[in-house]
Coordinates of N, CA and C in Angstrom, one line a residue:
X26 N 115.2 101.7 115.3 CA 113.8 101.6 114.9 C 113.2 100.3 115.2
X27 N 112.1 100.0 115.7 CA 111.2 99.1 116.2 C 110.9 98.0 114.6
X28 N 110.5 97.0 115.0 CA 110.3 96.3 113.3 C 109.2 96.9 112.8
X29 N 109.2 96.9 111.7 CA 108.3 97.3 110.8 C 106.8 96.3 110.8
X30 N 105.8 97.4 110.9 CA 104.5 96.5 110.3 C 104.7 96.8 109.0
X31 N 104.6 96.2 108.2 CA 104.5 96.2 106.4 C 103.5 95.5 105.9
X32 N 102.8 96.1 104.8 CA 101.7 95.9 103.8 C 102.1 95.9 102.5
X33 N 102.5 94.6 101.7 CA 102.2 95.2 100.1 C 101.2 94.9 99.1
X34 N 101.3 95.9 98.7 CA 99.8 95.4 97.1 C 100.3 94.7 96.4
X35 N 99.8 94.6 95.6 CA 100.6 94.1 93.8 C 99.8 95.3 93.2
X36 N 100.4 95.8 92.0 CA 100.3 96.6 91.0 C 99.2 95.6 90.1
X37 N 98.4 96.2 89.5 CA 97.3 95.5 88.6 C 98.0 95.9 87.2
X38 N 98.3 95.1 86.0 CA 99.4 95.2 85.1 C 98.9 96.6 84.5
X39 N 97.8 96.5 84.7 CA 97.1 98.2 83.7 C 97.7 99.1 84.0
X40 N 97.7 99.3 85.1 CA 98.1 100.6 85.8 C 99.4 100.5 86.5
X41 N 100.3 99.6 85.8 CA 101.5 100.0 86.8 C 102.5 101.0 86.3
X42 N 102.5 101.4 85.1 CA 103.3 102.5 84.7 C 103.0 103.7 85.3
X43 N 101.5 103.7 85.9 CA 100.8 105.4 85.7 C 101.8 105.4 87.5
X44 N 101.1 104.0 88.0 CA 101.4 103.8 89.7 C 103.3 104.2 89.8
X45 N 104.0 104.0 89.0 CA 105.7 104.0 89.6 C 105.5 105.5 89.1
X46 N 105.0 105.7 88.3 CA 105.3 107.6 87.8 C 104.6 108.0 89.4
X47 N 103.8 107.9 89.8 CA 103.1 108.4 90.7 C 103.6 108.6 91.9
X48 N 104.0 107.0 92.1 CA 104.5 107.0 93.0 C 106.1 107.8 93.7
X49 N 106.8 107.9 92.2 CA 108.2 108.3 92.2 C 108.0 110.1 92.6
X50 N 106.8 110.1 91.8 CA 106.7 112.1 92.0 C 105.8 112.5 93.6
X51 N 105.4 111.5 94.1 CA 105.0 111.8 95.4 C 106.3 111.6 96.5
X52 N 106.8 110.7 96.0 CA 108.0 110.6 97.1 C 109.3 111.6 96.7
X53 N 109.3 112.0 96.0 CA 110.1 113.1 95.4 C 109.5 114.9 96.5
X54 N 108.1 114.8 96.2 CA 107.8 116.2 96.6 C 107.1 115.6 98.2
X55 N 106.7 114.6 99.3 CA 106.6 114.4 100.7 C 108.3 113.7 101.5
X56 N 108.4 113.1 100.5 CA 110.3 112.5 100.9 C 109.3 112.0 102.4
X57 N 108.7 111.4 102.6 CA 108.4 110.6 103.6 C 107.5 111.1 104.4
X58 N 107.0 111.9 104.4 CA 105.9 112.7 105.2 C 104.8 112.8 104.7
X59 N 104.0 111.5 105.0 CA 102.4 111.2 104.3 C 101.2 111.6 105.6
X60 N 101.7 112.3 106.1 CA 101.0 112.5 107.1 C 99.2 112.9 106.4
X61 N 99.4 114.2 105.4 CA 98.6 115.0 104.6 C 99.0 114.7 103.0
X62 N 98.1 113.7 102.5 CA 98.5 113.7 100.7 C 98.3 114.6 99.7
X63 N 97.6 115.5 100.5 CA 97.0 116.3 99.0 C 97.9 117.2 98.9
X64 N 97.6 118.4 100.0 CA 98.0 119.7 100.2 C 98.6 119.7 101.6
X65 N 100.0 120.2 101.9 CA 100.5 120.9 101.0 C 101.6 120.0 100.0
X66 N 101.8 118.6 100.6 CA 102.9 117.6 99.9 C 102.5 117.9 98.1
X67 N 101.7 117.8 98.1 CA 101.3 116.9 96.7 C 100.8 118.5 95.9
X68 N 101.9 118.5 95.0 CA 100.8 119.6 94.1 C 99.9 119.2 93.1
X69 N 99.3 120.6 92.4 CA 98.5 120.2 91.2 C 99.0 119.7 90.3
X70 N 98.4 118.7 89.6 CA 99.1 117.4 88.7 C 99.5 117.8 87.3
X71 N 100.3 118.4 87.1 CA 100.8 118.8 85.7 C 102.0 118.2 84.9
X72 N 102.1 118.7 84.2 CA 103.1 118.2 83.0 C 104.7 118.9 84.0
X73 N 104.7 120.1 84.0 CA 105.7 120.8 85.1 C 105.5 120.1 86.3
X74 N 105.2 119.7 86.9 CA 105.3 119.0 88.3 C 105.7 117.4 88.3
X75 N 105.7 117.3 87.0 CA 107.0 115.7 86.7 C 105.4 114.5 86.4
X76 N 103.9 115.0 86.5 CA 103.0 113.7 86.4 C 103.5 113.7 84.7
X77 N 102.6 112.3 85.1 CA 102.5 111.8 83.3 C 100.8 111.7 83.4
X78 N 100.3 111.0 81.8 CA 99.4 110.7 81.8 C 99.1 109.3 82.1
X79 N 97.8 109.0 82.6 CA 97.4 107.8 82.6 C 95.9 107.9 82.9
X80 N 95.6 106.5 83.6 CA 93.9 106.4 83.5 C 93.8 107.5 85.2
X81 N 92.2 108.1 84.9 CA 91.8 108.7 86.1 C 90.2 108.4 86.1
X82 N 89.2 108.4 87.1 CA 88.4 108.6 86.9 C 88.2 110.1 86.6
X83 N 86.8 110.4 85.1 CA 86.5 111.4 85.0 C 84.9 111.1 84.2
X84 N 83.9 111.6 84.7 CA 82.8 111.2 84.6 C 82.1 110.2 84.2
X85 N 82.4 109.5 85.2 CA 81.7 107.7 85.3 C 82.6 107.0 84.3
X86 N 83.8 107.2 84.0 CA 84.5 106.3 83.4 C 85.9 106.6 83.8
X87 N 87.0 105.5 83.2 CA 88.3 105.8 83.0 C 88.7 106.6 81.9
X88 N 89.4 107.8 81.9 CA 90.2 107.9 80.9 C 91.4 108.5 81.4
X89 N 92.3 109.0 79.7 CA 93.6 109.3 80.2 C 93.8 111.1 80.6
X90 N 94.1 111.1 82.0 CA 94.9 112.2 82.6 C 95.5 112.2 83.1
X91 N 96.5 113.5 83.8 CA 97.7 113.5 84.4 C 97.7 113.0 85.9
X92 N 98.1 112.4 86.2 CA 98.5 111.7 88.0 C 97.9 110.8 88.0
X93 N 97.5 109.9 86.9 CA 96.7 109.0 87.3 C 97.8 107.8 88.5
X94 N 97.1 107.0 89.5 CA 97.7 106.2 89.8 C 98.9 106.6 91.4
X95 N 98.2 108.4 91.4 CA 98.4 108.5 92.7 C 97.4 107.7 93.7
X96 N 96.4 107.7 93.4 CA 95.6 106.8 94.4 C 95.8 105.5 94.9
X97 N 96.7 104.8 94.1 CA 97.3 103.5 94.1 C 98.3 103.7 95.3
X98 N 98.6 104.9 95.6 CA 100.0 105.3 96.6 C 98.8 105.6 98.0
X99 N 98.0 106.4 97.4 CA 97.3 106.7 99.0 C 96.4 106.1 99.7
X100 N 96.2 104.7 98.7 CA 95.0 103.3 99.0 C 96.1 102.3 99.8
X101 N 97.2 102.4 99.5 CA 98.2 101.5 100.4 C 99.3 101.8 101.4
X102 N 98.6 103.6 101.3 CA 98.9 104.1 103.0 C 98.2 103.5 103.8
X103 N 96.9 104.1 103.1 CA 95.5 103.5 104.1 C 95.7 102.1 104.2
X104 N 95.6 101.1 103.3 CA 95.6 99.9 104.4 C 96.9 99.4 105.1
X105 N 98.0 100.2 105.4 CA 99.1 99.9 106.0 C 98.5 100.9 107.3
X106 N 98.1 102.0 107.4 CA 97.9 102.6 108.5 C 96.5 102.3 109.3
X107 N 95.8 101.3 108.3 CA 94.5 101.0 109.4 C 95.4 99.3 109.7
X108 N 96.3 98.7 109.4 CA 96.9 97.8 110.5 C 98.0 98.1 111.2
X109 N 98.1 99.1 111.1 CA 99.3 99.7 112.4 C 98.5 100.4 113.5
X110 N 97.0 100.6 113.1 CA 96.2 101.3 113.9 C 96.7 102.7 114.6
X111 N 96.4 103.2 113.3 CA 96.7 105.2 113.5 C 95.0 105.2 113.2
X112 N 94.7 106.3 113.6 CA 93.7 107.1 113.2 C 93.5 107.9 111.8
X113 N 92.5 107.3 111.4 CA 91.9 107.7 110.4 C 91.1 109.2 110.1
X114 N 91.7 110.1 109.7 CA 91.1 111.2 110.1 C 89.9 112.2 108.8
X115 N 90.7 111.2 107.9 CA 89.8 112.2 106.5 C 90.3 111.0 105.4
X116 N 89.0 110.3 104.7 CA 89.2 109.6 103.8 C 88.0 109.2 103.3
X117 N 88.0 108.6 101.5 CA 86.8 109.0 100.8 C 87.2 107.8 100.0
X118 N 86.1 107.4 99.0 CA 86.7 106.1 98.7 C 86.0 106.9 96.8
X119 N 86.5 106.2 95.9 CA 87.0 106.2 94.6 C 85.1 106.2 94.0
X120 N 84.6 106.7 93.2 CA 82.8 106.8 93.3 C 82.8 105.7 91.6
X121 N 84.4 104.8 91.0 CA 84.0 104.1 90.2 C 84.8 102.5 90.8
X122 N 84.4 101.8 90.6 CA 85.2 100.0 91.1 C 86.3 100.0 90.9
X123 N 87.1 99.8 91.6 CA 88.6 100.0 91.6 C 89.1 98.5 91.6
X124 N 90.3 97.8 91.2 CA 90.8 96.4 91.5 C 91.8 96.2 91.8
X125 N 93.1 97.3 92.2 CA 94.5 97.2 93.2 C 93.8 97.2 94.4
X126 N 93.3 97.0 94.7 CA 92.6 96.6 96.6 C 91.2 96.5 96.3
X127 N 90.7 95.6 98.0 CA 89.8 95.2 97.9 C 88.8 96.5 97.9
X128 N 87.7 96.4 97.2 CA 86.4 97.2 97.2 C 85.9 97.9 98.9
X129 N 86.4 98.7 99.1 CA 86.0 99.5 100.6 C 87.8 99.9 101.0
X130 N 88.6 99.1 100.4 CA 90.2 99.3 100.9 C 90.6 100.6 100.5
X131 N 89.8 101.1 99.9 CA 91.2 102.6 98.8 C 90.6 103.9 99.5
X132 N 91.6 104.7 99.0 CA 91.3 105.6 99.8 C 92.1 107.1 98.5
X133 N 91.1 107.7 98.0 CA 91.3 108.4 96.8 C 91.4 109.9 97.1
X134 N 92.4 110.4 96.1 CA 93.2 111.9 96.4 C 92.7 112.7 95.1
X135 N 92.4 113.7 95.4 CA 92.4 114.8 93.9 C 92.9 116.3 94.6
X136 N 93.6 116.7 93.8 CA 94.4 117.9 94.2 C 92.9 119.3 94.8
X137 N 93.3 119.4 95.7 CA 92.5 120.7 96.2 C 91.1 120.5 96.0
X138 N 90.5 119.1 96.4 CA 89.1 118.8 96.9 C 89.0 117.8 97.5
X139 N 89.7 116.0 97.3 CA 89.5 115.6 98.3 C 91.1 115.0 98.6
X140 N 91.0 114.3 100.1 CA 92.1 114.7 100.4 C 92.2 113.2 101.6
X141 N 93.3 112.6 102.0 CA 93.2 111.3 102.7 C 94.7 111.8 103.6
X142 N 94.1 111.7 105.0 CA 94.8 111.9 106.2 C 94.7 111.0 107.7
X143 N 95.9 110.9 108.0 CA 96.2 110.0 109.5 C 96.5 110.6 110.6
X144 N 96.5 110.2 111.6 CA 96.8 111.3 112.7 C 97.9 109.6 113.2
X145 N 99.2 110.2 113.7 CA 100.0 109.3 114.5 C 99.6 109.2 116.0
X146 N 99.1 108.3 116.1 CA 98.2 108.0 117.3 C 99.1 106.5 118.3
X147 N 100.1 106.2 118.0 CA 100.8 105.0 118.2 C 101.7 105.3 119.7
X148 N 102.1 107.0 120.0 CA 102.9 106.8 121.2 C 103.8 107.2 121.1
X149 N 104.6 107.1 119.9 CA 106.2 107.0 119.5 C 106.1 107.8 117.9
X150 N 107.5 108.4 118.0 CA 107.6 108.6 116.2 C 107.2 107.5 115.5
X151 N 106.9 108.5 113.9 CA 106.9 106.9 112.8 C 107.4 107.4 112.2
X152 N 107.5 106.4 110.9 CA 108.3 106.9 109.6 C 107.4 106.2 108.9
X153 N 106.9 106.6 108.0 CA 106.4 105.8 106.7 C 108.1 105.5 105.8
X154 N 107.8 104.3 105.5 CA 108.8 103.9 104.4 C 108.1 103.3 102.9
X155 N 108.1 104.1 101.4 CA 107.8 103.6 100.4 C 108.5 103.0 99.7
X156 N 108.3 101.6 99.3 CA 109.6 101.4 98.3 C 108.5 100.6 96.9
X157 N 108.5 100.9 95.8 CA 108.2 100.2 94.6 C 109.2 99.0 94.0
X158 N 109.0 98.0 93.5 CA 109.9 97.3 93.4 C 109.0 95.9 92.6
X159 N 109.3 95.8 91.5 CA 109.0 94.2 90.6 C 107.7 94.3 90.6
X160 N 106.9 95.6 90.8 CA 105.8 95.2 90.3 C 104.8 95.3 91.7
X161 N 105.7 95.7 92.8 CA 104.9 95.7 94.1 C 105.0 96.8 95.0
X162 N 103.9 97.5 95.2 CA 104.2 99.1 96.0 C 103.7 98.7 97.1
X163 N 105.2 98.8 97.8 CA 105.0 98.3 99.8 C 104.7 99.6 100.5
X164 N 104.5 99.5 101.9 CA 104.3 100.7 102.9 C 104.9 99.9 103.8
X165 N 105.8 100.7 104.7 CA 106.0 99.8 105.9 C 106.2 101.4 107.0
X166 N 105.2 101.1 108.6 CA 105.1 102.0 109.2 C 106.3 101.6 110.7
X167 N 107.5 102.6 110.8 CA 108.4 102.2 111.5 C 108.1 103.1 112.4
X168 N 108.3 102.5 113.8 CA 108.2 103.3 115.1 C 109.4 103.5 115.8
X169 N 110.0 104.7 116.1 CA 110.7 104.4 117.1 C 111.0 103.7 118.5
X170 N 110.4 103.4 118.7 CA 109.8 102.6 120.2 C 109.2 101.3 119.9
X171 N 109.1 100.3 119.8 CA 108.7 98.9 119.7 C 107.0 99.1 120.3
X172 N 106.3 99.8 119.3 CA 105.3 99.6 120.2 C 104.2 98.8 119.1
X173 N 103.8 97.6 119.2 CA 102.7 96.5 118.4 C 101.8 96.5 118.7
X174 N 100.6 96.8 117.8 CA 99.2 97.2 118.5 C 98.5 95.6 118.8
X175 N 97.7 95.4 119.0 CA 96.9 94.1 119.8 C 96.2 93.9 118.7
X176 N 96.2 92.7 117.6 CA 95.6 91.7 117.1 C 94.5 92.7 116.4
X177 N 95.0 93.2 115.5 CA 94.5 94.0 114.4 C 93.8 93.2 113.3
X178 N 92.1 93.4 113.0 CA 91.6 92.6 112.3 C 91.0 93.5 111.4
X179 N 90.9 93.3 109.9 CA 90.3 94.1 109.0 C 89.3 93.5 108.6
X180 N 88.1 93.9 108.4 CA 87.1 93.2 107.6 C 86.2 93.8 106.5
X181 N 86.1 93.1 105.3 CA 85.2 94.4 104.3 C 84.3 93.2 104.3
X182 N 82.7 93.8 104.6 CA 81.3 92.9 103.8 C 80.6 94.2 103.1
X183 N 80.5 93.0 102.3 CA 79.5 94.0 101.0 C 77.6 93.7 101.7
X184 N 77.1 94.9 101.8 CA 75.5 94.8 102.5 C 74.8 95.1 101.4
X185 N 74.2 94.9 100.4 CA 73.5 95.4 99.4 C 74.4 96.5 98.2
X186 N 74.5 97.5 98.3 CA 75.4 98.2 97.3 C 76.6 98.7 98.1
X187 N 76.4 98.3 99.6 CA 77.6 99.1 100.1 C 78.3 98.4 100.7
X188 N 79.7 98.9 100.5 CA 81.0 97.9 100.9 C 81.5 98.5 102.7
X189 N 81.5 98.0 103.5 CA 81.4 98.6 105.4 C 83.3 97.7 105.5
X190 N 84.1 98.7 105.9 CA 85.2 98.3 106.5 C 85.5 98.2 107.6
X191 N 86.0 97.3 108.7 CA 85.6 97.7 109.6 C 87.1 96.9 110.5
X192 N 87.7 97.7 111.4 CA 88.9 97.7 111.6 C 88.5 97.1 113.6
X193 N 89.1 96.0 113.8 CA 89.0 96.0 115.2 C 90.3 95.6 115.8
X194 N 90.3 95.7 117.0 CA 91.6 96.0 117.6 C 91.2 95.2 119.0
X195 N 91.9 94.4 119.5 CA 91.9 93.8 120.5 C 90.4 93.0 120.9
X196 N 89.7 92.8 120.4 CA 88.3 92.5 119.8 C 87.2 93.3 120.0
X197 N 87.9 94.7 119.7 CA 86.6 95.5 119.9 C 86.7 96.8 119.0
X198 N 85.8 97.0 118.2 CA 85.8 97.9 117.0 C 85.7 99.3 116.9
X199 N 87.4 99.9 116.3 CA 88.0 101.1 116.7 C 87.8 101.9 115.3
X200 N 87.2 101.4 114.2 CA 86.7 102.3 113.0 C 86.2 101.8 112.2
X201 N 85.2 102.1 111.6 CA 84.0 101.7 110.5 C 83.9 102.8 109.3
X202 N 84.0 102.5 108.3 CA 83.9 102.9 107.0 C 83.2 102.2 105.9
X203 N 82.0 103.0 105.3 CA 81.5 102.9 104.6 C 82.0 103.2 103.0
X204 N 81.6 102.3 102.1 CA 81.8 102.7 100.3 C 81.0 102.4 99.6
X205 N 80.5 103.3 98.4 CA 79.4 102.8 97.4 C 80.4 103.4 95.8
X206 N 80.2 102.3 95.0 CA 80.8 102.7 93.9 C 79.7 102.5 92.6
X207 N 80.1 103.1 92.0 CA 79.2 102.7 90.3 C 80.4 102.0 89.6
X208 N 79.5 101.5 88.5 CA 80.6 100.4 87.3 C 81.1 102.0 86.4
X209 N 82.3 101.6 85.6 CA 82.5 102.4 85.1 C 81.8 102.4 83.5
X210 N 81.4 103.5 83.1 CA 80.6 103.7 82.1 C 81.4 102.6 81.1
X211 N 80.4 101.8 80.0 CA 81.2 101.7 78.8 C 81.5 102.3 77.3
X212 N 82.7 102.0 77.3 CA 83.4 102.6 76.0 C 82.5 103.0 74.9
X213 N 82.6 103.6 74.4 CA 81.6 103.9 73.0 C 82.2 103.5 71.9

């Protein structure tokens, strides 16, 4: 295997319980094959399918439901696979402010409506490799073939309410994504 490009987050202390449950029951039911997160890897988030509870968005706020903290897993595919420069094929961004990545960085899953997908566009096999560990959920994208893309630059500006990501590659700009979020309601 070719070296690894690697990405880690840090876990935000809120949500790191929901994030290792999450993460443990996705890598349990894809065992390494994030190609497609929703369907067919990832089932419906139940009590039988090993989720726990935690925070999710559900109408303009946080509360507690089951899988929370899979998005924490499929926000740090996405920014490990927009610097390995795969193709971005289907991704949606979270509609309340999120704080384990930066604002336009996430990239959010819900069972059988929306859904975050890559196409291996690199030349050579990959492997996604997940490991959780002290509090930090890495990605690292391994190629069989040594192949290093050209000077991979990420940029998020905020334009008025919307956050533009914008990914260039050798100095010339190979994907643009847009995000708009609301604050989450407050507590009563």
């Amino acid at each position: 295997m070719a070296e690894p490009i690697k990405l880690g987050i840090q876990w935000s202390p809120d949500f790191q319980s929901r994030t290792e449950a999450g993460f443990k029951r996705l890598q349990k039911e894809a065992d390494g094959e994030f190609l497609r997160l929703v369907t067919p890897y990832v089932p419906k988030r139940t009590v039988l399918a090993g989720y726990a509870t935690a925070k999710v968005v559900q109408d303009g706020e946080f509360v507690d439901g089951l899988g929370g903290g899979v998005c924490q897993v499929s926000s740090t595919i996405f920014e490990c696979i927009l610097r390995a420069n795969l193709q971005v094929v289907c991704r949606a961004p979270h509609s309340l402010e999120i704080s384990y990545v930066p604002l336009g960085g996430d990239a959010t899953v819900q069972w059988n409506t929306t859904d975050f997908q890559f196409k291996n566009t690199s030349g050579t096999d990959i492997r996604l490799q997940m490991t959780a560990k002290n509090g930090t959920l890495t990605c690292k994208v391994m190629g069989q073939k040594n192949v290093k893309p050209k000077d991979v630059k990420i940029s998020i500006k905020k334009t008025g309410k919307q956050y533009v990501l914008t990914r260039t590659v050798g100095g010339k700009v190979n994907y643009t994504t847009y995000s708009t979020y609301a604050k989450p309601k407050k507590s009563q």
